[in-house]
Coordinates of C-alpha atoms in Angstrom, one line a residue:
M3 CA 0.0 0.0 0.0
P4 CA 1.5 3.4 -0.9
Q5 CA 2.5 5.5 2.0
T6 CA 1.5 8.9 2.7
P7 CA 4.3 11.3 2.0
V8 CA 5.9 13.0 5.1
S9 CA 5.8 16.7 5.2
S10 CA 8.5 18.3 7.4
D11 CA 9.9 21.7 8.4
V12 CA 13.6 21.4 9.1
S13 CA 13.5 23.9 11.8
Q14 CA 10.9 21.8 13.9
S15 CA 12.9 18.6 13.8
T16 CA 14.3 17.0 16.9
D17 CA 16.9 14.3 17.7
E18 CA 15.1 11.4 19.2
P19 CA 16.1 7.6 19.4
L20 CA 15.3 5.7 16.3
S21 CA 12.2 3.6 15.9
G22 CA 11.9 0.4 13.9
F23 CA 14.6 -1.8 12.4
V24 CA 16.9 0.6 10.5
V25 CA 19.2 -0.5 7.6
A26 CA 21.6 2.3 6.8
I27 CA 23.5 2.2 3.6
D28 CA 26.2 4.7 2.6
G29 CA 28.3 4.8 -0.7
P30 CA 29.8 7.0 -3.3
S31 CA 28.0 7.9 -6.7
G32 CA 27.3 5.2 -8.8
S33 CA 27.7 2.5 -6.4
G34 CA 24.3 1.3 -6.7
K35 CA 23.0 2.4 -3.4
S36 CA 19.8 3.9 -4.4
S37 CA 18.5 1.1 -6.7
V38 CA 19.8 -1.6 -4.4
S39 CA 18.3 0.1 -1.3
K40 CA 15.1 0.6 -2.8
Q41 CA 14.8 -3.1 -3.9
V42 CA 16.1 -4.2 -0.3
A43 CA 13.2 -2.2 1.1
R44 CA 10.7 -3.9 -1.1
A45 CA 12.0 -7.3 -0.3
L46 CA 11.7 -6.7 3.4
G47 CA 8.5 -4.7 3.2
Y48 CA 10.2 -1.7 4.7
A49 CA 10.1 2.0 4.1
Y50 CA 12.7 3.7 2.0
L51 CA 14.4 7.1 2.4
D52 CA 16.6 8.7 -0.1
T53 CA 18.6 11.3 1.7
G54 CA 20.3 12.5 -1.4
A55 CA 17.0 13.4 -2.9
M56 CA 16.4 15.8 0.1
Y57 CA 19.7 17.7 -0.7
R58 CA 18.8 17.8 -4.3
A59 CA 15.2 19.1 -3.5
L60 CA 16.9 21.9 -1.3
T61 CA 19.1 22.7 -4.2
W62 CA 16.1 23.1 -6.4
W63 CA 14.4 25.2 -3.8
C64 CA 17.3 27.6 -3.6
L65 CA 17.7 28.0 -7.4
D66 CA 13.8 28.4 -7.7
R67 CA 14.0 31.3 -5.2
G68 CA 17.1 32.8 -6.9
I69 CA 19.4 32.2 -3.9
D70 CA 23.0 32.3 -4.5
L71 CA 24.4 28.8 -3.8
D72 CA 27.8 30.3 -3.1
D73 CA 26.4 32.2 -0.1
P74 CA 26.4 29.6 2.8
N75 CA 24.4 31.9 5.0
A76 CA 21.5 32.4 2.5
V77 CA 21.5 28.6 1.7
T78 CA 21.2 27.9 5.5
E79 CA 18.5 30.3 5.8
A80 CA 16.5 28.6 2.9
A81 CA 17.1 25.2 4.7
E82 CA 15.7 26.4 8.0
G83 CA 12.2 27.0 6.4
F84 CA 12.4 24.2 3.7
P85 CA 9.0 22.9 3.1
L86 CA 9.8 19.3 2.0
T87 CA 7.3 16.5 1.4
I88 CA 8.9 13.1 0.6
G89 CA 7.4 9.7 0.4
T90 CA 8.9 6.6 1.9
D91 CA 7.2 3.9 -0.1
P92 CA 9.9 2.3 -2.4
D93 CA 7.2 1.6 -5.0
H94 CA 5.7 5.2 -5.1
P95 CA 8.6 7.7 -4.8
H96 CA 7.5 11.2 -4.3
V97 CA 9.3 14.5 -3.5
A98 CA 7.6 17.8 -3.4
V99 CA 8.7 21.3 -2.3
A100 CA 5.9 23.8 -1.2
G101 CA 3.4 21.6 -3.0
T102 CA 5.4 21.3 -6.4
D103 CA 6.3 17.9 -7.5
V104 CA 10.1 17.9 -8.1
A105 CA 11.0 14.2 -8.3
A106 CA 11.9 14.6 -12.0
A107 CA 13.4 18.0 -11.8
I108 CA 15.9 17.1 -9.1
R109 CA 17.4 14.5 -11.3
E110 CA 18.4 17.2 -13.9
T111 CA 22.1 18.0 -14.7
R112 CA 21.7 21.5 -13.5
I113 CA 20.8 20.1 -10.1
S114 CA 23.4 17.2 -10.1
T115 CA 26.3 19.8 -10.9
Q116 CA 25.1 22.3 -8.3
V117 CA 24.0 20.0 -5.3
S118 CA 27.5 19.8 -3.7
K119 CA 27.4 23.5 -3.1
V120 CA 24.4 23.1 -0.8
A121 CA 25.4 19.6 0.7
T122 CA 28.8 20.8 1.9
V123 CA 27.4 23.8 4.0
I124 CA 27.9 22.4 7.6
P125 CA 24.9 24.1 9.2
V126 CA 22.7 22.8 6.4
R127 CA 24.0 19.3 7.0
E128 CA 23.2 19.5 10.8
L129 CA 19.6 20.7 9.9
M130 CA 19.1 17.9 7.5
R131 CA 20.6 15.3 9.8
R132 CA 18.1 16.0 12.4
L133 CA 15.4 16.0 9.8
Q134 CA 16.5 12.7 8.4
R135 CA 16.5 11.1 11.8
D136 CA 12.9 12.2 12.3
L137 CA 11.9 10.7 9.0
V138 CA 13.7 7.5 9.6
S139 CA 12.0 7.1 12.9
E140 CA 8.5 8.0 11.6
A141 CA 8.8 5.7 8.6
G142 CA 10.3 2.8 10.7
A143 CA 7.7 3.0 13.2
A144 CA 5.0 2.8 10.5
R145 CA 6.5 -0.2 8.6
G146 CA 8.5 -1.9 11.3
G147 CA 11.7 -0.9 9.5
V148 CA 13.3 1.5 7.0
V149 CA 16.2 1.3 4.6
V150 CA 17.9 4.8 4.5
E151 CA 20.8 5.6 2.1
G152 CA 23.2 8.5 1.4
R153 CA 26.7 9.5 2.1
D154 CA 27.0 9.8 5.9
I155 CA 24.1 7.7 7.1
T156 CA 26.1 5.0 8.8
T157 CA 28.4 7.5 10.6
V158 CA 26.5 10.6 11.3
V159 CA 22.8 10.4 10.7
T160 CA 22.0 6.9 12.1
P161 CA 25.3 5.7 13.8
D162 CA 23.0 3.6 16.2
A163 CA 21.3 1.6 13.2
P164 CA 21.4 -2.1 13.8
V165 CA 22.7 -2.6 10.2
R166 CA 25.2 -0.3 8.6
I167 CA 26.7 -1.0 5.3
L168 CA 29.0 0.8 3.0
L169 CA 28.2 -0.1 -0.6
T170 CA 31.1 0.6 -2.8
A171 CA 32.5 -0.2 -6.3
S172 CA 35.6 0.6 -8.4
E173 CA 35.6 4.0 -10.1
E174 CA 35.5 2.3 -13.5
A175 CA 32.3 0.3 -12.6
R176 CA 30.6 3.3 -10.9
L177 CA 31.2 5.6 -14.0
A178 CA 29.9 2.8 -16.2
R179 CA 26.7 2.4 -14.3
R180 CA 26.0 6.0 -14.1
A181 CA 26.7 6.5 -17.8
K182 CA 24.2 3.7 -18.6
E183 CA 21.7 5.3 -16.4
L184 CA 22.0 8.8 -17.9
H185 CA 23.0 8.1 -21.5
G186 CA 21.9 4.6 -22.2
D187 CA 25.4 3.1 -22.6
A188 CA 29.0 3.0 -21.2
E189 CA 30.9 4.0 -24.2
A190 CA 33.9 6.3 -23.8
A191 CA 32.0 9.6 -24.6
S192 CA 29.2 8.7 -22.3
V193 CA 31.5 8.0 -19.5
D194 CA 33.5 11.1 -20.0
A195 CA 30.2 13.0 -19.9
T196 CA 29.3 11.5 -16.7
R197 CA 32.6 11.9 -14.9
S198 CA 31.9 15.1 -13.4
Q199 CA 28.7 14.1 -11.8
V200 CA 30.5 11.1 -10.2
V201 CA 34.1 11.8 -9.4
D202 CA 33.9 15.7 -9.0
R203 CA 30.8 15.4 -6.8
D204 CA 32.2 12.6 -4.6
R205 CA 35.6 14.8 -4.2
A206 CA 33.5 17.8 -3.0
D207 CA 31.2 15.9 -0.8
S208 CA 34.1 14.0 0.8
T209 CA 35.3 17.4 2.4
V210 CA 32.3 17.1 4.8
S211 CA 31.4 13.4 4.9
Q212 CA 33.3 10.1 4.9
F213 CA 31.8 7.6 2.5
T214 CA 34.8 5.7 0.9
V215 CA 36.1 3.9 4.0
A216 CA 33.9 2.0 6.3
A217 CA 33.9 3.1 10.1
D218 CA 34.1 0.7 12.9
G219 CA 31.1 -1.6 12.8
V220 CA 30.1 -1.0 9.3
T221 CA 30.1 -3.8 6.8
T222 CA 31.8 -3.0 3.3
L223 CA 30.3 -4.7 0.3
D224 CA 32.2 -4.1 -2.8
T225 CA 29.7 -4.5 -5.8
S226 CA 32.3 -4.0 -8.6
D227 CA 31.8 -7.6 -9.9
L228 CA 28.2 -8.0 -8.8
D229 CA 25.2 -7.4 -10.8
F230 CA 22.1 -5.8 -9.4
E231 CA 20.4 -9.0 -8.1
G232 CA 23.8 -10.1 -6.6
S233 CA 24.2 -6.9 -4.9
V234 CA 20.6 -7.0 -3.4
R235 CA 21.2 -10.5 -2.1
A236 CA 24.5 -9.4 -0.5
V237 CA 22.7 -6.7 1.4
L238 CA 19.9 -9.0 2.4
Q239 CA 22.4 -11.6 3.7
V240 CA 23.8 -8.8 6.0
V241 CA 20.4 -7.9 7.3
A242 CA 19.4 -11.6 7.8
A243 CA 22.5 -12.2 9.9
A244 CA 21.9 -9.2 12.1
Q245 CA 18.1 -10.1 12.5
G246 CA 19.0 -13.6 13.2

């Protein structure tokens, strides 16, 4: 059954203990974390939260309002009153800002190339961290569990999650996957056109979050040589071991 999207005001969020069984998945661009996390949530009957979509939506909101993304104070002010609505059903993704459906718009190149300017503002990350914990708990309580993915989920947002996984892959594999996703093939031209959205963004985001090396207690899954189904099975095996 589709879940009702969650509306949240960042400034009103709190930092309470987590509810439900939380599967936290981190990883760099192109590691497969979004598609794998979504399928894992389906398999488990859990909710799903894409925290990267939240930063993308905030970037869209700033651009729509004409806010200078190079002004961290202005970006932080925008984040404090961010009218986000996000769905947590893996089969019915929904992202809206102030009532406008932005699910497609936030995947456009203009957002992908600018989102790091928003995501690397430290006060914004703290505001979003608190909001993300609230959303994780609300979704986890409603469905008994939630799969949440992003870049600092295992270490900063939900370090107390019972399952924490770093999903990674070689740069070559990640570039090929993102090129196929965006351009339909992994030819040299497509890979080159994709590089800035993968390598450059990860380089920028790594200045404020660690998502290339697993922290203590985090399980690393290298999916370089795994297909999609194999990656999903690997994650489900980690979850089953923790639940068992």
